[in-house]
Short mmCIF file of C-alpha atoms and ligand atoms in Angstrom, two decimals:
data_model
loop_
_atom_site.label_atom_id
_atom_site.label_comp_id
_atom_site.label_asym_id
_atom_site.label_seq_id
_atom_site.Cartn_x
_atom_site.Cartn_y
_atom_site.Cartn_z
CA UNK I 1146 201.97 -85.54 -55.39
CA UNK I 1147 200.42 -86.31 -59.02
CA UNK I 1148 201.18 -84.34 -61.55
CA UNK I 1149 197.37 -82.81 -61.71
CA UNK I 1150 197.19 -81.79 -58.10
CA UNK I 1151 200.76 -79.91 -58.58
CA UNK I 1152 198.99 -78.18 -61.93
CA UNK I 1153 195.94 -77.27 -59.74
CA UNK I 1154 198.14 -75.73 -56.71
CA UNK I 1155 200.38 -73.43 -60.05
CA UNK I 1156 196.89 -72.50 -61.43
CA UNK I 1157 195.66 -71.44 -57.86
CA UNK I 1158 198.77 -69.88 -56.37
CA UNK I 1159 200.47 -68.10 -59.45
CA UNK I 1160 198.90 -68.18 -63.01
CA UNK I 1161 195.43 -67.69 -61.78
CA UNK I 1162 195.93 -64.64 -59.50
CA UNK I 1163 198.31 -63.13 -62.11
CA UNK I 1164 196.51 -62.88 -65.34
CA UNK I 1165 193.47 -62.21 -63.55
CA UNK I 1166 195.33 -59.21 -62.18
CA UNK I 1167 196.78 -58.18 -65.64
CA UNK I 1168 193.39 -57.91 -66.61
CA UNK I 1169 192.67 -55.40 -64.10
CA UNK I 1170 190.89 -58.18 -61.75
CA UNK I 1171 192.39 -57.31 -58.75
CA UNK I 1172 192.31 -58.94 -54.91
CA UNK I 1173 190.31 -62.12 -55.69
CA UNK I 1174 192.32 -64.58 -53.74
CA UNK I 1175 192.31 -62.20 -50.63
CA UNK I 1176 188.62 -61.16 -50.74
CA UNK I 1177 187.86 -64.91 -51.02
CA UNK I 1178 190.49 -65.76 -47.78
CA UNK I 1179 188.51 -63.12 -45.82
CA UNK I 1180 185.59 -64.55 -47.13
CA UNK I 1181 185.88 -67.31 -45.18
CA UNK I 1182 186.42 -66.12 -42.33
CA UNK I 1183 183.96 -63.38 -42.26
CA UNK I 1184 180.74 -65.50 -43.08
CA UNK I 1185 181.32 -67.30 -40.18
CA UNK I 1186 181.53 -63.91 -37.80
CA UNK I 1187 178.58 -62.53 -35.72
CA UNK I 1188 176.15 -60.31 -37.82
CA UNK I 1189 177.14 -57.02 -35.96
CA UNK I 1190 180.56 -57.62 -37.15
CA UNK I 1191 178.91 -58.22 -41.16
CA UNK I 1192 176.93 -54.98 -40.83
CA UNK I 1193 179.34 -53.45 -39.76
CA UNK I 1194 181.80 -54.36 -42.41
CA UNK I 1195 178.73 -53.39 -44.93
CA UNK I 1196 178.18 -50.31 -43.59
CA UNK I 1197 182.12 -48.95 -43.70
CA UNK I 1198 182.11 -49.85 -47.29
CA UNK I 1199 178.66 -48.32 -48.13
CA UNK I 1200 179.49 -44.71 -46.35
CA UNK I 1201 182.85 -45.12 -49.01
CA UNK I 1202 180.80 -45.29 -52.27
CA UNK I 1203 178.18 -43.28 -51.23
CA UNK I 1204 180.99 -40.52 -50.61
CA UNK I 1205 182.69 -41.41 -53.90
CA UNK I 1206 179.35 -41.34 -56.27
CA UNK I 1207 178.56 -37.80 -54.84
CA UNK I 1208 182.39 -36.43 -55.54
CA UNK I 1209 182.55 -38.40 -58.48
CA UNK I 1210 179.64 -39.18 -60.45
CA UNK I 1211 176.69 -36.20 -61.67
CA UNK I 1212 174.36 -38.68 -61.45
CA UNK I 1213 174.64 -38.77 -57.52
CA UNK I 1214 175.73 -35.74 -56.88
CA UNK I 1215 172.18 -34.27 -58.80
CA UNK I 1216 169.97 -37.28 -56.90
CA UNK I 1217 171.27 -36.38 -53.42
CA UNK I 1218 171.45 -32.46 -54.16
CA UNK I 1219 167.54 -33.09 -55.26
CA UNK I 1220 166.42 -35.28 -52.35
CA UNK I 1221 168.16 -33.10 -49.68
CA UNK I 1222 170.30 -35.51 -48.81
CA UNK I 1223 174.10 -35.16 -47.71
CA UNK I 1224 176.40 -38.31 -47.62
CA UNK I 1225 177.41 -38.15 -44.15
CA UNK I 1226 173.73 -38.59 -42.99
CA UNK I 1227 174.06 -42.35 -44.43
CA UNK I 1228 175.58 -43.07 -40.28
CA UNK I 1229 173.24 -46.63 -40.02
CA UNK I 1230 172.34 -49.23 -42.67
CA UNK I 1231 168.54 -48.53 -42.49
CA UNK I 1232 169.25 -44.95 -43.46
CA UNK I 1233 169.96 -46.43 -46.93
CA UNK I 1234 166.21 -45.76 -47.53
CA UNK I 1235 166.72 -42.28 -47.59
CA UNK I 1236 168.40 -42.90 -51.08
CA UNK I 1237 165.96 -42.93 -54.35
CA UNK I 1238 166.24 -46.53 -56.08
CA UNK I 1239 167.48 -47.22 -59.02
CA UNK I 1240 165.89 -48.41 -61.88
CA UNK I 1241 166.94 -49.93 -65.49
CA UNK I 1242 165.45 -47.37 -67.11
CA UNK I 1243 167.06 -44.54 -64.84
CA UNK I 1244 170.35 -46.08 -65.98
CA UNK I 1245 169.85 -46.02 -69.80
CA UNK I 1246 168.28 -42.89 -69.78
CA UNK I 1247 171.19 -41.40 -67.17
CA UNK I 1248 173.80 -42.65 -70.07
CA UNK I 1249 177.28 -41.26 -69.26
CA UNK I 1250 176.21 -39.02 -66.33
CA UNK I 1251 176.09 -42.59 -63.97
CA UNK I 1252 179.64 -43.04 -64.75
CA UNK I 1253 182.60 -41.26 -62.82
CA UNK I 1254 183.52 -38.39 -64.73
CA UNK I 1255 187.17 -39.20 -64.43
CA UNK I 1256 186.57 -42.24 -66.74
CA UNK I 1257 184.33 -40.14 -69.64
CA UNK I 1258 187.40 -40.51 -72.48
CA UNK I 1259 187.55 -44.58 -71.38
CA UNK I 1260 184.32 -44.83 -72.43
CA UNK I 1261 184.12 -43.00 -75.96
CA UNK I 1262 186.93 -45.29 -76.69
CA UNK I 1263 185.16 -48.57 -75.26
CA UNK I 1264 182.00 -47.78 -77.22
CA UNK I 1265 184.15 -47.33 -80.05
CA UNK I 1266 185.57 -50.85 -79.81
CA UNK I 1267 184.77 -53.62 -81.73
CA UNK I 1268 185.45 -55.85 -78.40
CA UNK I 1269 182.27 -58.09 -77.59
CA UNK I 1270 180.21 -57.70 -74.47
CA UNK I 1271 182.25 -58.27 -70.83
CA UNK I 1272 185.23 -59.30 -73.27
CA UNK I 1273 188.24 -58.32 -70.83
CA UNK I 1274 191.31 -56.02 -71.73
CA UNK I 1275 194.50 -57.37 -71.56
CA UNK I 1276 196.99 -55.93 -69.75
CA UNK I 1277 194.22 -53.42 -69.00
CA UNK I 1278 196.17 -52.41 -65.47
CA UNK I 1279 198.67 -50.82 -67.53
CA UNK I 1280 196.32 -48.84 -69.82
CA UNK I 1281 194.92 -45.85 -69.30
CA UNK I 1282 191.33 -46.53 -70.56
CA UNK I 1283 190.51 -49.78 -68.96
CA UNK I 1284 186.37 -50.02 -68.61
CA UNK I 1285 184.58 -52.67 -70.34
CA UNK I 1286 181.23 -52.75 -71.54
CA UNK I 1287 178.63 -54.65 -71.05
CA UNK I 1288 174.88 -55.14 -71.74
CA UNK I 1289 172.32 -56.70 -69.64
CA UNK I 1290 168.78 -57.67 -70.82
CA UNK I 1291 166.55 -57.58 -68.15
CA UNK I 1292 162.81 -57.44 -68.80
CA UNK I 1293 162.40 -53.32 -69.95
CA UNK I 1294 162.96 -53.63 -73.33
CA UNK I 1295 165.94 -51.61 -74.27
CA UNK I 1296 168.80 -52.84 -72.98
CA UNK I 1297 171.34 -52.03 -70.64
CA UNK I 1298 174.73 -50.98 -71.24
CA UNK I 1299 177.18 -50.46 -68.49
CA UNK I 1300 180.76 -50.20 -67.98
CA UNK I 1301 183.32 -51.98 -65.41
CA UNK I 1302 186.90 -51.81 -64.19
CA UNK I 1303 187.21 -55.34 -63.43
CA UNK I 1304 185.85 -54.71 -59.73
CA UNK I 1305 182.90 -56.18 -60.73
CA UNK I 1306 184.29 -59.12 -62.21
CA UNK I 1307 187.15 -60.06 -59.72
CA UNK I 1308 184.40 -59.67 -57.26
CA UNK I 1309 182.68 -62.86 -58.86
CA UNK I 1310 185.49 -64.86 -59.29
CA UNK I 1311 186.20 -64.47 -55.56
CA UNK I 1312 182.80 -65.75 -54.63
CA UNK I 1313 183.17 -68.61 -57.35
CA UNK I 1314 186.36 -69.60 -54.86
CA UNK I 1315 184.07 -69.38 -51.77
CA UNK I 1316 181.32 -71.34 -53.50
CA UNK I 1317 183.55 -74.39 -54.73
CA UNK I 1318 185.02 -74.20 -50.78
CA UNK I 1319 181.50 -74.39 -49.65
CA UNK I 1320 181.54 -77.74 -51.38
CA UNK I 1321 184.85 -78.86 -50.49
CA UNK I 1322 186.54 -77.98 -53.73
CA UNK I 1323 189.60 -76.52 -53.85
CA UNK I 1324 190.96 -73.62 -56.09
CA UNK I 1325 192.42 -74.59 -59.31
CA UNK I 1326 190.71 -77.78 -59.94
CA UNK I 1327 189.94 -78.52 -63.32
CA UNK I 1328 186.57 -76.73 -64.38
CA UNK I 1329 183.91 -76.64 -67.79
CA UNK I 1330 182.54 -73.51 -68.18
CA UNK I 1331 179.44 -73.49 -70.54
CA UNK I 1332 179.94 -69.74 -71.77
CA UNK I 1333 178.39 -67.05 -74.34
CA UNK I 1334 180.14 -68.18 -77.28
CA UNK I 1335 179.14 -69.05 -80.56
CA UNK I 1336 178.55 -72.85 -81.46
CA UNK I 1337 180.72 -72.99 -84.16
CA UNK I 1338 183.80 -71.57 -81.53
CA UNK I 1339 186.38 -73.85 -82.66
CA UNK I 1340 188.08 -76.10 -79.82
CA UNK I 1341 191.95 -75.46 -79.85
CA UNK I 1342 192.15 -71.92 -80.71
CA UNK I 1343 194.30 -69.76 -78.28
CA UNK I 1344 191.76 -68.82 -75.63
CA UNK I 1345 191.06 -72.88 -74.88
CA UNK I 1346 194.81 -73.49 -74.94
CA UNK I 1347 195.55 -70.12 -72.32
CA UNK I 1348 192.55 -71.17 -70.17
CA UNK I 1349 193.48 -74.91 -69.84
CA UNK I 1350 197.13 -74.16 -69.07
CA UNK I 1351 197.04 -71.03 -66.69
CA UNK I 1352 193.64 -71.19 -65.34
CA UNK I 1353 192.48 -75.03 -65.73
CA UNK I 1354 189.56 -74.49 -67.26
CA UNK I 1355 187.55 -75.06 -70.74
CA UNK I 1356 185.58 -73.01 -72.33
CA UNK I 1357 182.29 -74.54 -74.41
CA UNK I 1358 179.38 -72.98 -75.66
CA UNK I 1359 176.19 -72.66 -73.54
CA UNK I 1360 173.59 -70.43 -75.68
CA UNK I 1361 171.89 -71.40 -78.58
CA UNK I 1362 172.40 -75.41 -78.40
CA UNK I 1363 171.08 -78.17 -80.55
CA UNK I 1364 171.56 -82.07 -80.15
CA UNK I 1365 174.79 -81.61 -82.58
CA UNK I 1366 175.81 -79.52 -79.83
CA UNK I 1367 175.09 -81.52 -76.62
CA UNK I 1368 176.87 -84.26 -78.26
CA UNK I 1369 179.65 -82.47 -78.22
CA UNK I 1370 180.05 -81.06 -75.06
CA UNK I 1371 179.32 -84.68 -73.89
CA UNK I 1372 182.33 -85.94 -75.66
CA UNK I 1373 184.34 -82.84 -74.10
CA UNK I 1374 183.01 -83.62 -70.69
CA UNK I 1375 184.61 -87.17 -71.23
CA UNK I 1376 187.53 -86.02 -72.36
CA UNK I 1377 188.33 -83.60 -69.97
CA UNK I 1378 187.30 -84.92 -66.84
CA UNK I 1379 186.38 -81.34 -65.06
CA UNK I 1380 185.58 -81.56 -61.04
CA UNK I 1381 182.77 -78.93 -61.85
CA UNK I 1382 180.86 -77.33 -63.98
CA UNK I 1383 179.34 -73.92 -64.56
CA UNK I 1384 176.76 -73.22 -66.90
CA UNK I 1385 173.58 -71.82 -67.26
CA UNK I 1386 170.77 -72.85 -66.46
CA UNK I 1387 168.65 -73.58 -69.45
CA UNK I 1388 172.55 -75.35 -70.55
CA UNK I 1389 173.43 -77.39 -68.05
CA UNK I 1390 169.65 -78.69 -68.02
CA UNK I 1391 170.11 -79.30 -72.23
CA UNK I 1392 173.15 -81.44 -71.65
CA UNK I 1393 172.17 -83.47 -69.02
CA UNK I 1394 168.68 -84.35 -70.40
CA UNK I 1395 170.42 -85.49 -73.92
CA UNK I 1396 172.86 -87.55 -71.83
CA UNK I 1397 169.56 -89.23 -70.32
CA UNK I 1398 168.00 -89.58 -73.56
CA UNK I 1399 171.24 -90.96 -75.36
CA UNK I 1400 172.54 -93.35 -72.72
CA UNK I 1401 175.61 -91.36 -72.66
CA UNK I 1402 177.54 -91.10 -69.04
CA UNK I 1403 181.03 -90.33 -68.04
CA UNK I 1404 184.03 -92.14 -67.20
CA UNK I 1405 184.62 -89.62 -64.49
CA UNK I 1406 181.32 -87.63 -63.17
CA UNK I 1407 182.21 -84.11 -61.84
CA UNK I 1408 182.30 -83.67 -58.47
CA UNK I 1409 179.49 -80.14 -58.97
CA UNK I 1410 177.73 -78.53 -61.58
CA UNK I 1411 176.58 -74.89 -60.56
CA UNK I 1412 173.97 -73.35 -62.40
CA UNK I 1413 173.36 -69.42 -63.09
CA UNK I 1414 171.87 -66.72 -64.80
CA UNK I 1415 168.08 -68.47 -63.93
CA UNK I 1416 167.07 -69.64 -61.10
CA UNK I 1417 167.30 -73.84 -61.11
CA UNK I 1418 163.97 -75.47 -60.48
CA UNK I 1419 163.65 -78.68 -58.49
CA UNK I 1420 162.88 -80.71 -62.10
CA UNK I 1421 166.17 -78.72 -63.75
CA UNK I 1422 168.30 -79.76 -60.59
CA UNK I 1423 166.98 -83.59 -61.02
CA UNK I 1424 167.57 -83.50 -64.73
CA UNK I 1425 170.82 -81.94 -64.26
CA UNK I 1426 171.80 -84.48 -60.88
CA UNK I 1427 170.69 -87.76 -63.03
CA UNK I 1428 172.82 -86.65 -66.46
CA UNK I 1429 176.02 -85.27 -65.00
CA UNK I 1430 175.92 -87.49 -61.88
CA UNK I 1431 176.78 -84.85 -59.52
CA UNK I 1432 175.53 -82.54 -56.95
CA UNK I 1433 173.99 -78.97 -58.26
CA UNK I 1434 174.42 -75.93 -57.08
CA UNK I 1435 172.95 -72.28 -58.51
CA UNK I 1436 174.31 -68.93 -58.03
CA UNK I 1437 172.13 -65.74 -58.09
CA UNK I 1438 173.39 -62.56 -59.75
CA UNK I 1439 172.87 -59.67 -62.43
CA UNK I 1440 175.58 -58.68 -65.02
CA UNK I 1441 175.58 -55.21 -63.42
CA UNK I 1442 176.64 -56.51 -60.26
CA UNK I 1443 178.18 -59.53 -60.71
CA UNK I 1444 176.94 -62.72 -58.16
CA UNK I 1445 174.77 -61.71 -55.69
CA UNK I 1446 174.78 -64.90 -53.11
CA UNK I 1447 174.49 -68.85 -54.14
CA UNK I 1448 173.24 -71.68 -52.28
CA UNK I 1449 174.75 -73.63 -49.77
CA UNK I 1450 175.04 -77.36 -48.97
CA UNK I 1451 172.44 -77.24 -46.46
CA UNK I 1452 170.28 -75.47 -49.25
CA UNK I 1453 169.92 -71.73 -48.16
CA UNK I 1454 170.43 -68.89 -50.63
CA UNK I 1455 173.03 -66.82 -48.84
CA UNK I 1456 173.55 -63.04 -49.53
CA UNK I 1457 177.25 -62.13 -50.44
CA UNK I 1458 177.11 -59.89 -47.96
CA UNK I 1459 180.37 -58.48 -47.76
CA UNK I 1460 180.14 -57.04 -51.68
CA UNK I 1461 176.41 -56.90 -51.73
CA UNK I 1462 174.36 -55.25 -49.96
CA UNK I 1463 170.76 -56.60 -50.69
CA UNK I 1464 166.89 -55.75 -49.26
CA UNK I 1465 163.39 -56.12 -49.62
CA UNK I 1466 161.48 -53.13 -50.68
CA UNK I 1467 157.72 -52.67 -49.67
CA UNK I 1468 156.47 -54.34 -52.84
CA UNK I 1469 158.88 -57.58 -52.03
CA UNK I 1470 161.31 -56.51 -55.11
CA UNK I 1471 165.28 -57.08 -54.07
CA UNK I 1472 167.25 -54.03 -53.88
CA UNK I 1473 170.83 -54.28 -54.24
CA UNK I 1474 174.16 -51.98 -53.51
CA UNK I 1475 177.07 -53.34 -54.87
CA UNK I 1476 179.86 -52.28 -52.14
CA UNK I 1477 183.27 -52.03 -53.74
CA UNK I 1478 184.27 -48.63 -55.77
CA UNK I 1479 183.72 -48.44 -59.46
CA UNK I 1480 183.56 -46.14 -61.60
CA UNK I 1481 179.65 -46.80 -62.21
CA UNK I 1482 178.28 -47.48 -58.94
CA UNK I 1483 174.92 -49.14 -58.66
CA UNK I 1484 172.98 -48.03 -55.02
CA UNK I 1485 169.75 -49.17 -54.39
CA UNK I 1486 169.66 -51.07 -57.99
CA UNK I 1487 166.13 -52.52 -58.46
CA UNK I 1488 167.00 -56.59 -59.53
CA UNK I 1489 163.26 -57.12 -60.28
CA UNK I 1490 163.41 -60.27 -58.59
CA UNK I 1491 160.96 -61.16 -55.84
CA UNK I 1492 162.47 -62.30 -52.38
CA UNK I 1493 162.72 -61.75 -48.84
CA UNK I 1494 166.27 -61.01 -47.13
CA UNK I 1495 166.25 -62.44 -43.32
CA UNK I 1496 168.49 -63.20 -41.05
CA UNK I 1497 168.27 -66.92 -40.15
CA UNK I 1498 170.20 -69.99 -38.86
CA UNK I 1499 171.47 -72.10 -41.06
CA UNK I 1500 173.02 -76.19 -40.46
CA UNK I 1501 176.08 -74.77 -42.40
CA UNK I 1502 177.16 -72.60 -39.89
CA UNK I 1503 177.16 -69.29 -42.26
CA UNK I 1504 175.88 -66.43 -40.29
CA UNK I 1505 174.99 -64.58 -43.78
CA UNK I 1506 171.91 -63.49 -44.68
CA UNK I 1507 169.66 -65.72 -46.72
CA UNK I 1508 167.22 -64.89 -49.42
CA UNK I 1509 163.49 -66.31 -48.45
CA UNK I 1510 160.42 -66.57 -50.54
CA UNK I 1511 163.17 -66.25 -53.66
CA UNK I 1512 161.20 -66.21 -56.94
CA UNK I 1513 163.42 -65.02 -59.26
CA UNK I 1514 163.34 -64.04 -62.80
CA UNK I 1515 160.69 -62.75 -65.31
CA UNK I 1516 162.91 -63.49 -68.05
CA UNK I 1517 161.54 -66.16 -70.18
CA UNK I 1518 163.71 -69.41 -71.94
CA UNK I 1519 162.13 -70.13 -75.40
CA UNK I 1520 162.94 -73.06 -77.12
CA UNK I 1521 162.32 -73.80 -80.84
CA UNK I 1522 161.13 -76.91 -82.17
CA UNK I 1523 164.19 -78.49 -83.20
CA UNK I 1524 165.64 -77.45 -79.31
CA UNK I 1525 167.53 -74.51 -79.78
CA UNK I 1526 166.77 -72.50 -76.46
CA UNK I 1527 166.89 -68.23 -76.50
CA UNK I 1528 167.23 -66.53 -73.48
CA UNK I 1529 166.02 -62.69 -73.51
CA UNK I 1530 169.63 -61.92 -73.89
CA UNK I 1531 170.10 -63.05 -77.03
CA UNK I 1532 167.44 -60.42 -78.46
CA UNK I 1533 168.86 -57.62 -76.32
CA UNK I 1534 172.09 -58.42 -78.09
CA UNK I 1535 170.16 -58.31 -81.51
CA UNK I 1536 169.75 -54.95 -80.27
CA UNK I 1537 172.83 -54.20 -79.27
CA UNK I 1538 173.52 -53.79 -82.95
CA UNK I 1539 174.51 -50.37 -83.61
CA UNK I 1540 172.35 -49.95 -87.18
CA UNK I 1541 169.79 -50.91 -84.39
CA UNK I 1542 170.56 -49.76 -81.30
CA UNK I 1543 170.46 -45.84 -82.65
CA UNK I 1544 166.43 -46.20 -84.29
CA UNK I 1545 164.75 -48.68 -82.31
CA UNK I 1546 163.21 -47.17 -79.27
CA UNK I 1547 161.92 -50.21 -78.02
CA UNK I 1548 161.04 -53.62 -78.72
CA UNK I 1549 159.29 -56.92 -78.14
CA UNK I 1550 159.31 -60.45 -78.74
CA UNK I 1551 156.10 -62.78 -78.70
CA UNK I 1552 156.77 -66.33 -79.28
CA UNK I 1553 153.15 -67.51 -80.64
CA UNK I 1554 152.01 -70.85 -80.10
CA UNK I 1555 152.73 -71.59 -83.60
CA UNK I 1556 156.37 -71.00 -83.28
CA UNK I 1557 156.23 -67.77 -85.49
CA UNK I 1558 157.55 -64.39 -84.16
CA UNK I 1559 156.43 -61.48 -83.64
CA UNK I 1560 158.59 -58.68 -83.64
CA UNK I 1561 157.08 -55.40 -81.98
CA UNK I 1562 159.14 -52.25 -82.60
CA UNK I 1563 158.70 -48.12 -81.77
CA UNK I 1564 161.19 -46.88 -84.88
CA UNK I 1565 160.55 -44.10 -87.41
CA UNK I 1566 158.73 -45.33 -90.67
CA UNK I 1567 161.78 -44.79 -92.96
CA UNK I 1568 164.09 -47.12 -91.63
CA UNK I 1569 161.83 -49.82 -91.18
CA UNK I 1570 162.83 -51.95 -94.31
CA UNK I 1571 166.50 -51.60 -92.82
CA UNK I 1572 165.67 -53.10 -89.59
CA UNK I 1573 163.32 -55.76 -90.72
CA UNK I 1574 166.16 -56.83 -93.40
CA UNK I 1575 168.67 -56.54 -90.63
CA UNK I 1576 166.50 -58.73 -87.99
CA UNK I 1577 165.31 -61.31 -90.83
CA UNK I 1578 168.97 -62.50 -91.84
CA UNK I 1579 169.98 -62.31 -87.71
CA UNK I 1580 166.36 -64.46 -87.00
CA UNK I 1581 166.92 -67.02 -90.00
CA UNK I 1582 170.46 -67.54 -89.27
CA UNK I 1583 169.57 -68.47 -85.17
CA UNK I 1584 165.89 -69.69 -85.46
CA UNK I 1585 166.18 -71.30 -89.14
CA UNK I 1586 165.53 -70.23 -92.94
CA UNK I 1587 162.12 -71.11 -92.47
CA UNK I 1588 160.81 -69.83 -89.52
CA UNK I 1589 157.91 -66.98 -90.12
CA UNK I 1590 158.19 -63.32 -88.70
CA UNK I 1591 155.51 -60.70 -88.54
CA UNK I 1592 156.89 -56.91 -87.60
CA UNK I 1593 154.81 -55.09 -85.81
CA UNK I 1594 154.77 -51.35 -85.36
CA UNK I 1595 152.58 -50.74 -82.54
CA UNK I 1596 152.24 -46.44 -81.45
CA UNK I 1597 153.05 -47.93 -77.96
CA UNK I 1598 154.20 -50.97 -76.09
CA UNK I 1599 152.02 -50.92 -73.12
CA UNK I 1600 153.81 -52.50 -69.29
CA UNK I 1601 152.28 -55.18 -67.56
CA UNK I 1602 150.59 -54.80 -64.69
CA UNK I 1603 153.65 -54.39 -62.53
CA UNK I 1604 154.29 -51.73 -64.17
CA UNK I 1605 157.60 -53.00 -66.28
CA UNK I 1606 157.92 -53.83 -69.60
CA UNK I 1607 158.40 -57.24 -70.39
CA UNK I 1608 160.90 -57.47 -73.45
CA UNK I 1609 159.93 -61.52 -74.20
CA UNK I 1610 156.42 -62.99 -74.20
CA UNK I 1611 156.96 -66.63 -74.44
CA UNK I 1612 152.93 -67.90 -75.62
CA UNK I 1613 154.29 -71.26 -77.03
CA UNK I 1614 155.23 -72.31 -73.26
CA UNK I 1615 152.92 -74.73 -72.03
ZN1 ZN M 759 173.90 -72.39 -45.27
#
């Protein structure tokens, strides 16, 4: 036995599990050993599975939450009339804006103190606690940009999160990987994250795994997760999208390939289209892979080797409304349950055979995202997220009552925003130094202040408007 395959088997059976745990991430190797055995059962014995763990949150968001216990008090609804799947229906939706304008009441009431204290923390987006299982305030907040213009904060236990890492198990299985190989993670970290501090060195030894940044990349940048890539010699890679897609077309451009190619590179966060997944193949040398998921919920399903988009279905459970929008019920307990969230993705949910042998559902017609990946001239690329975390900003976040972003074709900006005349100079000083320091010192912003900003025809706002796409 080498000494790497005795690392992987410590990271997978001990120091994985452990801190994961100590961070409040409970049950992720067991929800990813029934995992596999449960995708392969007979879809009675999946719904039925679902439907035990929907009649549980339903029953805890009513006794718990005023959110739920209002919505099924109003729609003359009582929880044990939820007996079949179908009779989800009976349940209102829920939309983005329902949850930032339902604030605190969406939360169980139990955890109201955790979350003064978590908005009071200077702890970034998603960042976990440690040790949170012994504390008594353990949420986590998190923001989500989505396409309504305000953004979406929301709080976790670490449900949410062990959830995903369980499926990221199942998903390297599906491609023959095992747990605790050595992995690249292409994260939401600044560029100028240094390499060896502490959270590197804990990640490599206990978990097996490098961190490097994945937003906001230049060629300086791709260079140097290149060199990383070399150095570290990680069996796969997760990263976004738009990031994975940077790297890989430098790499082409620059002649640069690895000693060692990784054995997968799974995209998220976008959906991958067939040119990304060519790019990506032809750079990193390696299959590709793509997950689909929100931040509210965590990963949703991923694709398979045989190349269906299979619904998670024992966490998630996901449908097609009459419009063709994806509705989806996260189905563990948390203290912020989301029933019958509307993703604002288009797909169809079906029940159909697939050469892999997974009896889960699969996800049809799947066009994904409105969200829109701009990319400057010198090949920075901004997702929507980074403005909603722009927004985030609590001089912001309190006046602005909504905003857009048009990229014109002339790569100026346009910054539309609904905020009281006197604090306008604030804001546009506070958005100039954020916009110069991410775009460049020379790139030119109008501000806008518009009486509204008016939806699209759908109906939703859309927070980016990318006109310098082609
Ligand atoms: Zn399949």
């Amino acid at each position: 036995m080498t000494f790497s395959s005795i690392h992987e088997r410590i990271v997978s059976g001990l120091t994985f599990p452990l801190t994961q745990y100590l961070y409040n991430r409970r049950g992720i190797v067991s929800s990813f050993r029934q995992s596999s055995l449960t995708e392969k059962m007979e879809e009675d014995f999946i719904s039925a599975i679902q439907l035990r763990n929907l009649r549980l949150i339903i029953e805890h968001a009513c006794r718990n939450v005023p959110y739920y216990e209002k919505l099924f008090k109003n729609a003359g609804i009582r929880p044990n009339e939820i007996r079949s799947l179908d009779d989800i229906k009976l349940i209102p939706p829920l939309s983005r804006d329902d949850v930032i304008s339902a604030k605190r009441d969406l939360l169980d009431r139990r955890y109201k103190a955790s979350a003064l204290i978590v908005d009071k923390s200077s702890r970034g987006p998603a960042e976990p606690i440690p040790f949170a299982r012994f504390k008594k305030f353990s949420l986590v907040r998190n923001t989500s940009s989505g396409s309504t213009g305000a953004p979406t904060v929301f709080y976790e236990d670490g449900a949410v999160s062990a959830m995903s890492w369980a499926n990221e198990l199942r998903v390297k299985q599906w491609f023959g990987l095992q747990p605790g190989i050595r992995e690249v993670r292409l994260v939401r970290i600044s560029p100028d994250f240094v390499m060896m501090n502490r959270a590197n060195t804990f990640r490599r030894l206990l978990w097996n795994q490098m961190i490097l940044p994945g937003v906001n990349l230049t060629d300086k940048e791709y260079a140097f997760i290149a060199k990383q890539l070399d150095i570290f010699k990680p069996n796969i890679i997760w990263a976004f999208t738009a990031a994975a897609a940077g790297v890989a077309r430098y790499m082409v451009e620059h002649g640069i390939t690895l000693s060692e190619n990784p054995r997968l590179t799974i995209t998220w966060a976008a959906p991958l289209y067939e040119h990304e997944r060519e790019s990506i193949q032809k750079g990193l040398g390696c299959t590709v892979g793509n997950i689909y998921g929100m931040r509210e919920v965590g990963h949703i399903g991923a694709y398979c080797p045989a190349g269906s988009l299979h619904v998670f279905q024992e966490s998630h459970l996901l449908e097609t409304d009459d419009n063709g929008e994806l509705i989806v019920t996260f189905l563990r307990q948390t203290p912020m349950p989301f029933i019958r969230y509307r993703t604002g993705d288009l797909g169809e949910v079906a029940y159909q055979k697939c050469v892999c042998g997974r009896t889960l559902q699969v996800i049809k017609q799947f066009h994904g995202r409105t969200g829109e990946i701009y990319t400057t001239a010198d090949g920075r690329m901004f997702s929507p997220n980074f403005w909603c975390r722009a927004f985030m900003d609590a001089r912001l976040a309190n006046v602005v009552k909504r905003f857009q972003i048009i990229y014109a074709k002339d790569h100026s900006l346009k910054v539309r925003m609904i905020l009281p005349e006197s604090v306008r100079p604030k804001a546009e000083s506070i958005l100039q130094q954020m916009i110069f320091k991410n775009f460049g010192p020379s790139t030119i912003i109008h501000f806008e202040y518009p009486l509204d900003i008016a939806p699209q025809l759908s109906g939703k706002y859309q927070m980016v408007i990318n006109e310098a796409k082609v």
